[in-house]
Amino acid sequence: MELLTKTLFLCLALALANGGPLQVLFSPCSDASLPDRCEGIEFDAITPDEKGNTFFFKGSHLWKGFHGAAQLANESFKELDDLHHIGHVDAAFRMHNVENPDDHDHIYFFLDDKVFSYYNHSLEDGYPKEIQEDFPGVPSHLDAAVECPKGECMTDSVLFFKGHDVHVYDITTRTVKTKTWTHLPVCTAALRWLEHYYCFHGHNFTRFHPVSGEVSGPYPKDARAYFMHCPNAGHGGHYEVPKCSEAKLSAITSGDAGKSYLFAGPIYMRLDTRQDGLHAFPIIRAWKEVTNGVDAAFAYNDNMYLIKDDHIYIYKTAVHYTLIDGYPKTLKEELGIEGHVDAAFVCPNQHTVYVIQGRTMSDVDLSATPRVVNDRPVPLPMSDIDATMCNAEGIYLFKGSQYYHYETPMILGMSRMAPQSLPVTNAILGCQD
């Protein structure tokens, strides 16, 4: 509030000096003083909240989301100014700790040597605290912070940046390991967005691997072209979500870990994180060896299986996606399958992959060694299936912008007439209704 009060008094003084009391009613000072991120800003901190809204902080202001004007930060998080009287946030992140609901999805702000914890924009009791009290071993006066869930990092962790040092905080053990990434720019803000990690510096950003710090691709890039809507700035990262009536999939899969992916041509989208916005990425960004799209995909035993032509690629999912040694292999060698595959699916907590080719469906026991395809495929009541997915609600077979629903693979295999097809909806694919 101290900064806001000073600003208002300054505006009042300028208005009185330039036109007397009447000028106060029309003074543009408050609007003119708002920072414009399209001019090029080095952000102090970036974090999503528990609802998926992304906040960009600069000084006493913030932006909510990828478009819109700046607002005073103390309108959303008033205690940051009331209790600490500091001009900016050093670092911020959204906690990922599903094993502890008292922490999960809470936002942590770091200011000098203090930490603030918010949920639903309300400061938690007992805060602010000393940083060391909540995060032992983590230094004060940080530059940036970002959460890193298990599966993307080795354990549920937080990356704290100070200069070129990265302090990796293990949430469970409350221990810190420090790395030095001199190849990465000094980050003034960091963001995890749709399973990717971004270091913001100046008005640019650099994408990095959260375990190694490795930078792949042509970076840095201008943040104004990707993380905000700015005039005359080509937005290379935006993806126009298609209309549901125009949906056309190549593959779709949902794994036991809850991750759901949609593949369409050369791109993929993560569906289960839609609270952070739907966004398309090239398939080769996550699965760099798959250069020409996929025909089918399924998840099994913490691995992702991608089928293209007569080859199958198997990726470990423990730390991002790493191709298992010896792959790709032929479908014949891995599954005993020959010919083009239209779609494939594995149901939750099951060991059988069902493979659709034309009007037939075969099955392979993935727990068997060697894997052998059932030599008696069952006929299907429809053809030209684009993609299939099995989850707790049943089996979805997608054909263009329509889909068929079955409760179990057995019911699907025994059906001799296709049920009424249903239109694809936003609830299923995140498309525009």
CSV table of C-alpha atoms in Angstrom, one decimal:
chain,number,residue,atom,x,y,z
A,1,MET,CA,0.0,0.0,0.0
A,2,GLU,CA,2.9,2.3,0.6
A,3,LEU,CA,3.9,2.4,-3.0
A,4,LEU,CA,0.3,2.9,-4.1
A,5,THR,CA,-0.1,5.9,-1.7
A,6,LYS,CA,3.1,7.5,-3.0
A,7,THR,CA,1.9,7.0,-6.6
A,8,LEU,CA,-1.5,8.6,-5.9
A,9,PHE,CA,0.1,11.6,-4.2
A,10,LEU,CA,2.4,12.1,-7.1
A,11,CYS,CA,-0.5,12.0,-9.6
A,12,LEU,CA,-2.4,14.5,-7.4
A,13,ALA,CA,0.6,16.9,-7.3
A,14,LEU,CA,1.1,16.7,-11.0
A,15,ALA,CA,-2.6,17.3,-11.7
A,16,LEU,CA,-2.8,20.3,-9.4
A,17,ALA,CA,0.4,21.8,-10.9
A,18,ASN,CA,-0.9,21.4,-14.4
A,19,GLY,CA,-4.5,22.5,-14.1
A,20,GLY,CA,-5.8,23.0,-10.6
A,21,PRO,CA,-8.4,20.9,-8.8
A,22,LEU,CA,-10.6,20.4,-12.0
A,23,GLN,CA,-7.6,18.7,-13.7
A,24,VAL,CA,-7.6,16.0,-11.0
A,25,LEU,CA,-10.9,14.6,-12.4
A,26,PHE,CA,-9.3,14.1,-15.8
A,27,SER,CA,-5.7,13.3,-14.9
A,28,PRO,CA,-4.4,10.4,-17.0
A,29,CYS,CA,-1.6,9.7,-14.6
A,30,SER,CA,-2.8,6.3,-13.4
A,31,ASP,CA,-3.2,5.0,-16.9
A,32,ALA,CA,0.0,6.5,-18.2
A,33,SER,CA,2.0,5.0,-15.3
A,34,LEU,CA,0.9,1.4,-16.2
A,35,PRO,CA,3.8,-0.6,-17.6
A,36,ASP,CA,3.4,-2.1,-21.0
A,37,ARG,CA,4.9,-5.6,-21.4
A,38,CYS,CA,4.7,-5.3,-25.2
A,39,GLU,CA,7.5,-2.7,-25.0
A,40,GLY,CA,9.8,-5.3,-23.7
A,41,ILE,CA,10.0,-6.1,-20.0
A,42,GLU,CA,12.2,-8.2,-17.8
A,43,PHE,CA,9.8,-9.9,-15.5
A,44,ASP,CA,10.5,-10.3,-11.7
A,45,ALA,CA,8.5,-13.5,-11.3
A,46,ILE,CA,6.0,-15.7,-13.2
A,47,THR,CA,3.6,-18.2,-11.7
A,48,PRO,CA,0.3,-19.9,-12.3
A,49,ASP,CA,-2.3,-20.1,-9.5
A,50,GLU,CA,-4.4,-23.1,-8.4
A,51,LYS,CA,-6.9,-22.3,-11.2
A,52,GLY,CA,-4.4,-22.2,-14.0
A,53,ASN,CA,-4.2,-18.4,-14.3
A,54,THR,CA,-0.7,-17.3,-15.1
A,55,PHE,CA,0.6,-14.1,-13.3
A,56,PHE,CA,3.5,-12.1,-14.7
A,57,PHE,CA,5.0,-9.7,-12.1
A,58,LYS,CA,7.0,-6.5,-12.7
A,59,GLY,CA,7.6,-4.1,-9.8
A,60,SER,CA,4.4,-3.2,-8.1
A,61,HIS,CA,2.3,-4.5,-11.1
A,62,LEU,CA,1.2,-7.8,-12.5
A,63,TRP,CA,-0.5,-9.2,-15.6
A,64,LYS,CA,-3.1,-11.9,-15.4
A,65,GLY,CA,-2.8,-14.3,-18.4
A,66,PHE,CA,-1.3,-13.8,-21.8
A,67,HIS,CA,-3.3,-10.7,-22.7
A,68,GLY,CA,-4.7,-7.6,-20.9
A,69,ALA,CA,-3.4,-4.5,-19.2
A,70,ALA,CA,-1.3,-4.4,-16.1
A,71,GLN,CA,-2.9,-4.2,-12.6
A,72,LEU,CA,-1.5,-3.3,-9.2
A,73,ALA,CA,-0.2,-6.5,-7.6
A,74,ASN,CA,-1.6,-5.6,-4.2
A,75,GLU,CA,-5.1,-5.7,-5.6
A,76,SER,CA,-4.7,-9.5,-5.9
A,77,PHE,CA,-2.1,-10.2,-3.2
A,78,LYS,CA,-2.4,-7.2,-0.9
A,79,GLU,CA,-0.2,-8.5,2.0
A,80,LEU,CA,2.9,-8.5,-0.2
A,81,ASP,CA,2.9,-4.7,0.0
A,82,ASP,CA,1.1,-4.2,3.4
A,83,LEU,CA,3.5,-6.4,5.3
A,84,HIS,CA,6.7,-6.1,3.5
A,85,HIS,CA,6.9,-2.7,1.7
A,86,ILE,CA,9.0,-4.0,-1.1
A,87,GLY,CA,8.9,-2.9,-4.7
A,88,HIS,CA,8.9,-6.3,-6.4
A,89,VAL,CA,8.6,-10.1,-6.0
A,90,ASP,CA,11.9,-11.9,-6.2
A,91,ALA,CA,10.5,-15.3,-7.2
A,92,ALA,CA,7.3,-17.3,-7.2
A,93,PHE,CA,6.0,-20.8,-8.0
A,94,ARG,CA,2.9,-23.0,-7.6
A,95,MET,CA,3.6,-26.0,-5.3
A,96,HIS,CA,3.2,-29.5,-6.7
A,97,ASN,CA,2.8,-31.9,-3.8
A,98,VAL,CA,-0.2,-34.2,-4.3
A,99,GLU,CA,0.8,-36.2,-1.2
A,100,ASN,CA,0.2,-33.2,1.0
A,101,PRO,CA,-3.0,-31.4,0.1
A,102,ASP,CA,-2.2,-28.7,2.7
A,103,ASP,CA,0.6,-27.6,0.3
A,104,HIS,CA,-0.5,-28.7,-3.1
A,105,ASP,CA,-1.4,-25.9,-5.6
A,106,HIS,CA,-0.5,-23.2,-3.1
A,107,ILE,CA,1.4,-20.2,-4.5
A,108,TYR,CA,4.7,-19.3,-2.8
A,109,PHE,CA,6.2,-15.8,-3.1
A,110,PHE,CA,9.7,-14.9,-2.2
A,111,LEU,CA,10.7,-11.4,-1.2
A,112,ASP,CA,14.2,-10.8,0.2
A,113,ASP,CA,14.5,-13.3,3.0
A,114,LYS,CA,10.8,-13.9,3.5
A,115,VAL,CA,8.3,-16.4,1.9
A,116,PHE,CA,4.5,-15.9,1.6
A,117,SER,CA,2.1,-18.8,1.0
A,118,TYR,CA,-1.3,-18.1,-0.7
A,119,TYR,CA,-4.2,-20.2,-1.6
A,120,ASN,CA,-7.2,-18.8,-3.4
A,121,HIS,CA,-5.5,-15.4,-3.2
A,122,SER,CA,-5.6,-15.5,0.7
A,123,LEU,CA,-2.5,-15.4,2.8
A,124,GLU,CA,-2.1,-18.5,5.0
A,125,ASP,CA,-1.9,-18.2,8.7
A,126,GLY,CA,1.6,-17.8,10.0
A,127,TYR,CA,3.0,-16.2,7.0
A,128,PRO,CA,5.3,-14.5,6.0
A,129,LYS,CA,8.0,-16.7,7.3
A,130,GLU,CA,11.8,-16.8,7.0
A,131,ILE,CA,12.7,-18.7,3.8
A,132,GLN,CA,14.9,-21.1,5.8
A,133,GLU,CA,11.9,-22.1,8.0
A,134,ASP,CA,9.9,-23.4,5.1
A,135,PHE,CA,12.8,-24.3,2.7
A,136,PRO,CA,15.9,-25.1,4.6
A,137,GLY,CA,19.1,-24.7,2.6
A,138,VAL,CA,17.5,-22.3,0.1
A,139,PRO,CA,19.2,-18.9,-0.1
A,140,SER,CA,17.5,-15.5,0.2
A,141,HIS,CA,17.3,-12.8,-2.4
A,142,LEU,CA,16.4,-15.3,-5.1
A,143,ASP,CA,16.2,-14.6,-8.9
A,144,ALA,CA,13.5,-17.2,-9.8
A,145,ALA,CA,11.8,-20.4,-8.8
A,146,VAL,CA,9.8,-23.1,-10.6
A,147,GLU,CA,8.1,-26.4,-9.5
A,148,CYS,CA,9.2,-29.7,-11.0
A,149,PRO,CA,6.9,-32.7,-10.4
A,150,LYS,CA,8.2,-36.3,-10.1
A,151,GLY,CA,8.5,-37.8,-13.5
A,152,GLU,CA,9.9,-34.6,-15.0
A,153,CYS,CA,12.4,-34.3,-12.2
A,154,MET,CA,13.7,-37.4,-10.3
A,155,THR,CA,11.5,-36.4,-7.3
A,156,ASP,CA,8.9,-33.8,-6.5
A,157,SER,CA,11.2,-30.8,-6.5
A,158,VAL,CA,11.5,-27.0,-6.7
A,159,LEU,CA,14.2,-25.3,-8.7
A,160,PHE,CA,15.5,-22.1,-7.1
A,161,PHE,CA,17.7,-19.9,-9.2
A,162,LYS,CA,20.3,-17.4,-8.0
A,163,GLY,CA,22.8,-16.3,-10.5
A,164,HIS,CA,24.0,-19.3,-12.4
A,165,ASP,CA,23.4,-21.6,-9.4
A,166,VAL,CA,20.3,-23.8,-9.3
A,167,HIS,CA,19.3,-25.1,-5.9
A,168,VAL,CA,17.2,-28.3,-6.4
A,169,TYR,CA,15.0,-28.6,-3.4
A,170,ASP,CA,13.5,-32.1,-2.7
A,171,ILE,CA,10.0,-31.5,-1.3
A,172,THR,CA,9.9,-34.9,0.6
A,173,THR,CA,13.3,-35.0,2.2
A,174,ARG,CA,13.7,-31.2,2.5
A,175,THR,CA,17.2,-31.4,1.2
A,176,VAL,CA,19.0,-29.2,-1.4
A,177,LYS,CA,21.5,-30.1,-4.1
A,178,THR,CA,23.1,-27.2,-5.9
A,179,LYS,CA,24.1,-27.3,-9.6
A,180,THR,CA,25.8,-24.6,-11.7
A,181,TRP,CA,24.4,-24.0,-15.2
A,182,THR,CA,26.7,-21.4,-16.7
A,183,HIS,CA,25.3,-22.2,-20.2
A,184,LEU,CA,21.9,-20.9,-19.2
A,185,PRO,CA,21.2,-17.1,-18.9
A,186,VAL,CA,20.6,-15.7,-15.5
A,187,CYS,CA,16.9,-16.2,-15.0
A,188,THR,CA,14.9,-13.4,-13.5
A,189,ALA,CA,11.7,-15.5,-13.7
A,190,ALA,CA,11.0,-19.1,-14.5
A,191,LEU,CA,7.8,-20.9,-15.6
A,192,ARG,CA,6.7,-24.5,-16.0
A,193,TRP,CA,4.0,-24.6,-18.7
A,194,LEU,CA,2.6,-27.6,-20.3
A,195,GLU,CA,5.5,-29.9,-19.2
A,196,HIS,CA,8.1,-27.5,-20.5
A,197,TYR,CA,10.4,-25.2,-18.6
A,198,TYR,CA,11.2,-21.6,-19.5
A,199,CYS,CA,13.9,-19.2,-18.2
A,200,PHE,CA,13.0,-15.6,-18.7
A,201,HIS,CA,15.8,-13.0,-19.1
A,202,GLY,CA,15.4,-9.5,-20.4
A,203,HIS,CA,12.4,-9.6,-22.8
A,204,ASN,CA,13.5,-13.1,-24.0
A,205,PHE,CA,13.1,-16.6,-22.8
A,206,THR,CA,15.1,-19.9,-23.1
A,207,ARG,CA,13.6,-23.3,-22.8
A,208,PHE,CA,15.6,-25.8,-20.8
A,209,HIS,CA,15.6,-29.3,-19.4
A,210,PRO,CA,14.8,-29.2,-15.7
A,211,VAL,CA,17.3,-32.0,-14.8
A,212,SER,CA,20.3,-31.2,-16.9
A,213,GLY,CA,19.6,-27.6,-17.8
A,214,GLU,CA,20.2,-28.5,-21.4
A,215,VAL,CA,19.0,-26.0,-24.0
A,216,SER,CA,17.8,-27.5,-27.3
A,217,GLY,CA,16.9,-25.4,-30.3
A,218,PRO,CA,17.3,-21.8,-31.4
A,219,TYR,CA,17.1,-19.8,-28.2
A,220,PRO,CA,16.7,-17.2,-26.8
A,221,LYS,CA,13.3,-16.2,-28.3
A,222,ASP,CA,11.3,-13.0,-27.8
A,223,ALA,CA,8.6,-13.6,-25.1
A,224,ARG,CA,6.4,-11.1,-26.8
A,225,ALA,CA,5.9,-13.4,-29.7
A,226,TYR,CA,4.9,-16.4,-27.5
A,227,PHE,CA,3.7,-15.5,-24.0
A,228,MET,CA,1.5,-12.5,-24.7
A,229,HIS,CA,-0.5,-10.9,-27.4
A,230,CYS,CA,1.3,-7.9,-28.8
A,231,PRO,CA,0.7,-5.8,-32.0
A,232,ASN,CA,3.1,-6.6,-34.8
A,233,ALA,CA,4.5,-9.6,-32.9
A,234,GLY,CA,4.1,-12.9,-34.7
A,235,HIS,CA,2.9,-15.4,-32.1
A,236,GLY,CA,4.9,-18.5,-33.0
A,237,GLY,CA,3.6,-20.4,-30.0
A,238,HIS,CA,-0.1,-19.9,-30.2
A,239,TYR,CA,-2.3,-22.7,-31.6
A,240,GLU,CA,-5.7,-22.2,-33.0
A,241,VAL,CA,-7.9,-24.8,-31.2
A,242,PRO,CA,-10.0,-26.4,-34.0
A,243,LYS,CA,-13.7,-26.6,-34.1
A,244,CYS,CA,-15.1,-29.9,-32.8
A,245,SER,CA,-16.8,-30.4,-36.1
A,246,GLU,CA,-13.4,-30.3,-37.8
A,247,ALA,CA,-11.5,-32.6,-35.5
A,248,LYS,CA,-9.2,-35.1,-37.1
A,249,LEU,CA,-6.9,-37.2,-34.9
A,250,SER,CA,-3.9,-39.4,-35.6
A,251,ALA,CA,-3.8,-40.9,-32.2
A,252,ILE,CA,-4.8,-40.3,-28.6
A,253,THR,CA,-3.8,-42.0,-25.4
A,254,SER,CA,-4.3,-41.8,-21.6
A,255,GLY,CA,-1.8,-43.5,-19.3
A,256,ASP,CA,-2.1,-44.9,-15.8
A,257,ALA,CA,-0.3,-41.7,-14.5
A,258,GLY,CA,-3.2,-39.6,-15.7
A,259,LYS,CA,-1.4,-38.0,-18.6
A,260,SER,CA,-3.5,-37.7,-21.8
A,261,TYR,CA,-2.1,-36.8,-25.2
A,262,LEU,CA,-3.7,-36.0,-28.5
A,263,PHE,CA,-1.7,-36.4,-31.7
A,264,ALA,CA,-2.8,-34.8,-35.0
A,265,GLY,CA,-0.4,-34.8,-38.0
A,266,PRO,CA,3.0,-33.4,-36.8
A,267,ILE,CA,1.7,-31.9,-33.5
A,268,TYR,CA,0.6,-33.1,-30.1
A,269,MET,CA,-1.3,-31.5,-27.2
A,270,ARG,CA,-1.5,-32.4,-23.5
A,271,LEU,CA,-5.2,-32.7,-22.6
A,272,ASP,CA,-5.1,-33.3,-18.8
A,273,THR,CA,-3.4,-30.0,-18.2
A,274,ARG,CA,-6.0,-27.9,-20.0
A,275,GLN,CA,-6.3,-25.6,-17.0
A,276,ASP,CA,-3.1,-24.1,-18.2
A,277,GLY,CA,-4.5,-23.7,-21.7
A,278,LEU,CA,-4.4,-26.0,-24.7
A,279,HIS,CA,-1.3,-25.6,-26.7
A,280,ALA,CA,0.2,-27.5,-29.6
A,281,PHE,CA,3.8,-28.6,-29.9
A,282,PRO,CA,5.7,-30.5,-32.6
A,283,ILE,CA,5.9,-34.2,-31.8
A,284,ILE,CA,9.6,-34.1,-32.2
A,285,ARG,CA,10.0,-31.7,-29.3
A,286,ALA,CA,9.0,-34.5,-26.8
A,287,TRP,CA,9.8,-37.5,-28.9
A,288,LYS,CA,12.6,-36.3,-31.1
A,289,GLU,CA,13.2,-39.6,-33.0
A,290,VAL,CA,9.6,-39.6,-34.4
A,291,THR,CA,9.9,-37.2,-37.3
A,292,ASN,CA,6.8,-38.0,-39.4
A,293,GLY,CA,3.9,-38.1,-37.0
A,294,VAL,CA,2.3,-41.2,-35.5
A,295,ASP,CA,-0.3,-43.7,-36.6
A,296,ALA,CA,-1.1,-45.0,-33.1
A,297,ALA,CA,-0.1,-44.5,-29.5
A,298,PHE,CA,-0.7,-46.2,-26.2
A,299,ALA,CA,0.8,-46.1,-22.6
A,300,TYR,CA,1.8,-49.1,-20.6
A,301,ASN,CA,3.9,-49.8,-17.5
A,302,ASP,CA,5.2,-46.2,-17.3
A,303,ASN,CA,6.3,-46.3,-21.0
A,304,MET,CA,4.9,-44.6,-24.0
A,305,TYR,CA,4.5,-46.6,-27.2
A,306,LEU,CA,4.4,-44.7,-30.5
A,307,ILE,CA,3.7,-46.6,-33.8
A,308,LYS,CA,4.6,-45.2,-37.2
A,309,ASP,CA,4.4,-47.3,-40.4
A,310,ASP,CA,5.9,-50.7,-39.5
A,311,HIS,CA,8.0,-49.5,-36.6
A,312,ILE,CA,7.3,-49.0,-32.9
A,313,TYR,CA,9.1,-46.6,-30.6
A,314,ILE,CA,9.1,-47.1,-26.8
A,315,TYR,CA,10.0,-44.2,-24.5
A,316,LYS,CA,10.6,-44.1,-20.7
A,317,THR,CA,8.4,-41.6,-19.0
A,318,ALA,CA,10.3,-41.4,-15.7
A,319,VAL,CA,12.2,-38.3,-16.6
A,320,HIS,CA,10.6,-36.7,-19.7
A,321,TYR,CA,10.7,-39.1,-22.6
A,322,THR,CA,13.8,-41.1,-23.4
A,323,LEU,CA,13.9,-43.6,-26.2
A,324,ILE,CA,14.7,-47.1,-24.8
A,325,ASP,CA,18.0,-48.6,-26.1
A,326,GLY,CA,17.4,-50.8,-29.1
A,327,TYR,CA,14.4,-48.9,-30.5
A,328,PRO,CA,12.7,-48.4,-32.8
A,329,LYS,CA,12.0,-52.0,-33.7
A,330,THR,CA,9.6,-53.4,-36.2
A,331,LEU,CA,6.0,-54.2,-35.2
A,332,LYS,CA,6.6,-57.8,-36.2
A,333,GLU,CA,9.6,-58.0,-33.8
A,334,GLU,CA,7.9,-56.3,-30.9
A,335,LEU,CA,4.2,-57.3,-31.1
A,336,GLY,CA,4.0,-59.9,-33.8
A,337,ILE,CA,1.9,-57.4,-35.9
A,338,GLU,CA,2.3,-56.9,-39.6
A,339,GLY,CA,0.6,-54.3,-41.8
A,340,HIS,CA,-0.6,-50.8,-41.2
A,341,VAL,CA,-2.0,-50.0,-37.8
A,342,ASP,CA,-4.9,-47.5,-37.6
A,343,ALA,CA,-5.2,-47.3,-33.8
A,344,ALA,CA,-4.2,-49.0,-30.5
A,345,PHE,CA,-5.3,-48.8,-26.9
A,346,VAL,CA,-4.6,-50.3,-23.4
A,347,CYS,CA,-7.2,-50.0,-20.7
A,348,PRO,CA,-6.2,-48.7,-17.2
A,349,ASN,CA,-4.3,-51.3,-15.1
A,350,GLN,CA,-4.6,-53.9,-17.8
A,351,HIS,CA,-1.8,-55.8,-19.7
A,352,THR,CA,-3.4,-56.2,-23.1
A,353,VAL,CA,-2.9,-53.9,-26.1
A,354,TYR,CA,-5.7,-54.0,-28.6
A,355,VAL,CA,-4.6,-53.2,-32.2
A,356,ILE,CA,-7.1,-52.0,-34.8
A,357,GLN,CA,-6.3,-52.6,-38.5
A,358,GLY,CA,-9.1,-51.9,-41.0
A,359,ARG,CA,-12.1,-53.7,-39.8
A,360,THR,CA,-10.3,-56.1,-37.4
A,361,MET,CA,-9.0,-55.9,-33.9
A,362,SER,CA,-6.2,-58.1,-32.5
A,363,ASP,CA,-4.8,-58.3,-29.0
A,364,VAL,CA,-1.3,-58.8,-27.6
A,365,ASP,CA,-0.5,-59.7,-24.0
A,366,LEU,CA,2.2,-57.1,-23.0
A,367,SER,CA,3.2,-59.1,-19.9
A,368,ALA,CA,4.2,-62.1,-21.9
A,369,THR,CA,7.7,-62.9,-23.2
A,370,PRO,CA,7.9,-63.0,-26.1
A,371,ARG,CA,4.9,-61.0,-27.1
A,372,VAL,CA,2.7,-62.8,-29.5
A,373,VAL,CA,-0.4,-61.5,-31.3
A,374,ASN,CA,-3.7,-63.4,-31.0
A,375,ASP,CA,-3.9,-65.3,-34.3
A,376,ARG,CA,-7.7,-64.9,-34.4
A,377,PRO,CA,-8.5,-61.2,-34.8
A,378,VAL,CA,-12.2,-60.2,-34.2
A,379,PRO,CA,-14.2,-58.3,-36.8
A,380,LEU,CA,-15.4,-54.8,-36.1
A,381,PRO,CA,-18.7,-53.2,-37.1
A,382,MET,CA,-16.9,-50.1,-38.5
A,383,SER,CA,-13.8,-49.2,-40.4
A,384,ASP,CA,-11.5,-46.2,-41.0
A,385,ILE,CA,-10.9,-45.6,-37.3
A,386,ASP,CA,-8.5,-42.7,-36.7
A,387,ALA,CA,-7.7,-43.1,-33.0
A,388,THR,CA,-8.8,-45.0,-29.9
A,389,MET,CA,-8.5,-44.4,-26.2
A,390,CYS,CA,-9.5,-46.4,-23.1
A,391,ASN,CA,-10.1,-44.8,-19.7
A,392,ALA,CA,-12.3,-45.3,-16.7
A,393,GLU,CA,-15.4,-44.3,-18.7
A,394,GLY,CA,-14.8,-46.9,-21.4
A,395,ILE,CA,-13.4,-47.1,-24.9
A,396,TYR,CA,-13.6,-44.2,-27.4
A,397,LEU,CA,-13.1,-44.9,-31.1
A,398,PHE,CA,-12.7,-41.7,-33.1
A,399,LYS,CA,-13.6,-41.3,-36.7
A,400,GLY,CA,-13.2,-37.8,-38.0
A,401,SER,CA,-15.3,-35.5,-35.8
A,402,GLN,CA,-17.4,-38.4,-34.5
A,403,TYR,CA,-16.8,-41.1,-32.0
A,404,TYR,CA,-18.2,-44.5,-30.9
A,405,HIS,CA,-18.3,-45.5,-27.2
A,406,TYR,CA,-18.1,-49.0,-25.7
A,407,GLU,CA,-17.9,-50.0,-22.1
A,408,THR,CA,-15.3,-52.8,-22.5
A,409,PRO,CA,-13.1,-54.4,-25.1
A,410,MET,CA,-15.3,-57.6,-24.8
A,411,ILE,CA,-18.4,-55.7,-25.8
A,412,LEU,CA,-16.6,-54.0,-28.6
A,413,GLY,CA,-15.3,-57.4,-29.9
A,414,MET,CA,-18.7,-59.0,-29.7
A,415,SER,CA,-20.6,-56.2,-31.5
A,416,ARG,CA,-21.8,-56.8,-35.0
A,417,MET,CA,-23.6,-53.5,-35.5
A,418,ALA,CA,-22.0,-50.1,-34.9
A,419,PRO,CA,-23.8,-47.9,-32.2
A,420,GLN,CA,-25.0,-44.5,-33.0
A,421,SER,CA,-21.9,-42.2,-33.5
A,422,LEU,CA,-21.7,-39.1,-31.3
A,423,PRO,CA,-20.1,-35.8,-32.1
A,424,VAL,CA,-16.8,-35.0,-30.5
A,425,THR,CA,-17.2,-32.4,-27.8
A,426,ASN,CA,-15.0,-29.9,-25.9
A,427,ALA,CA,-15.2,-32.1,-22.8
A,428,ILE,CA,-13.5,-34.9,-24.6
A,429,LEU,CA,-10.9,-33.1,-26.8
A,430,GLY,CA,-10.9,-29.5,-25.7
A,431,CYS,CA,-11.9,-28.4,-29.2
A,432,GLN,CA,-14.3,-25.5,-29.8
A,433,ASP,CA,-18.0,-26.5,-29.7
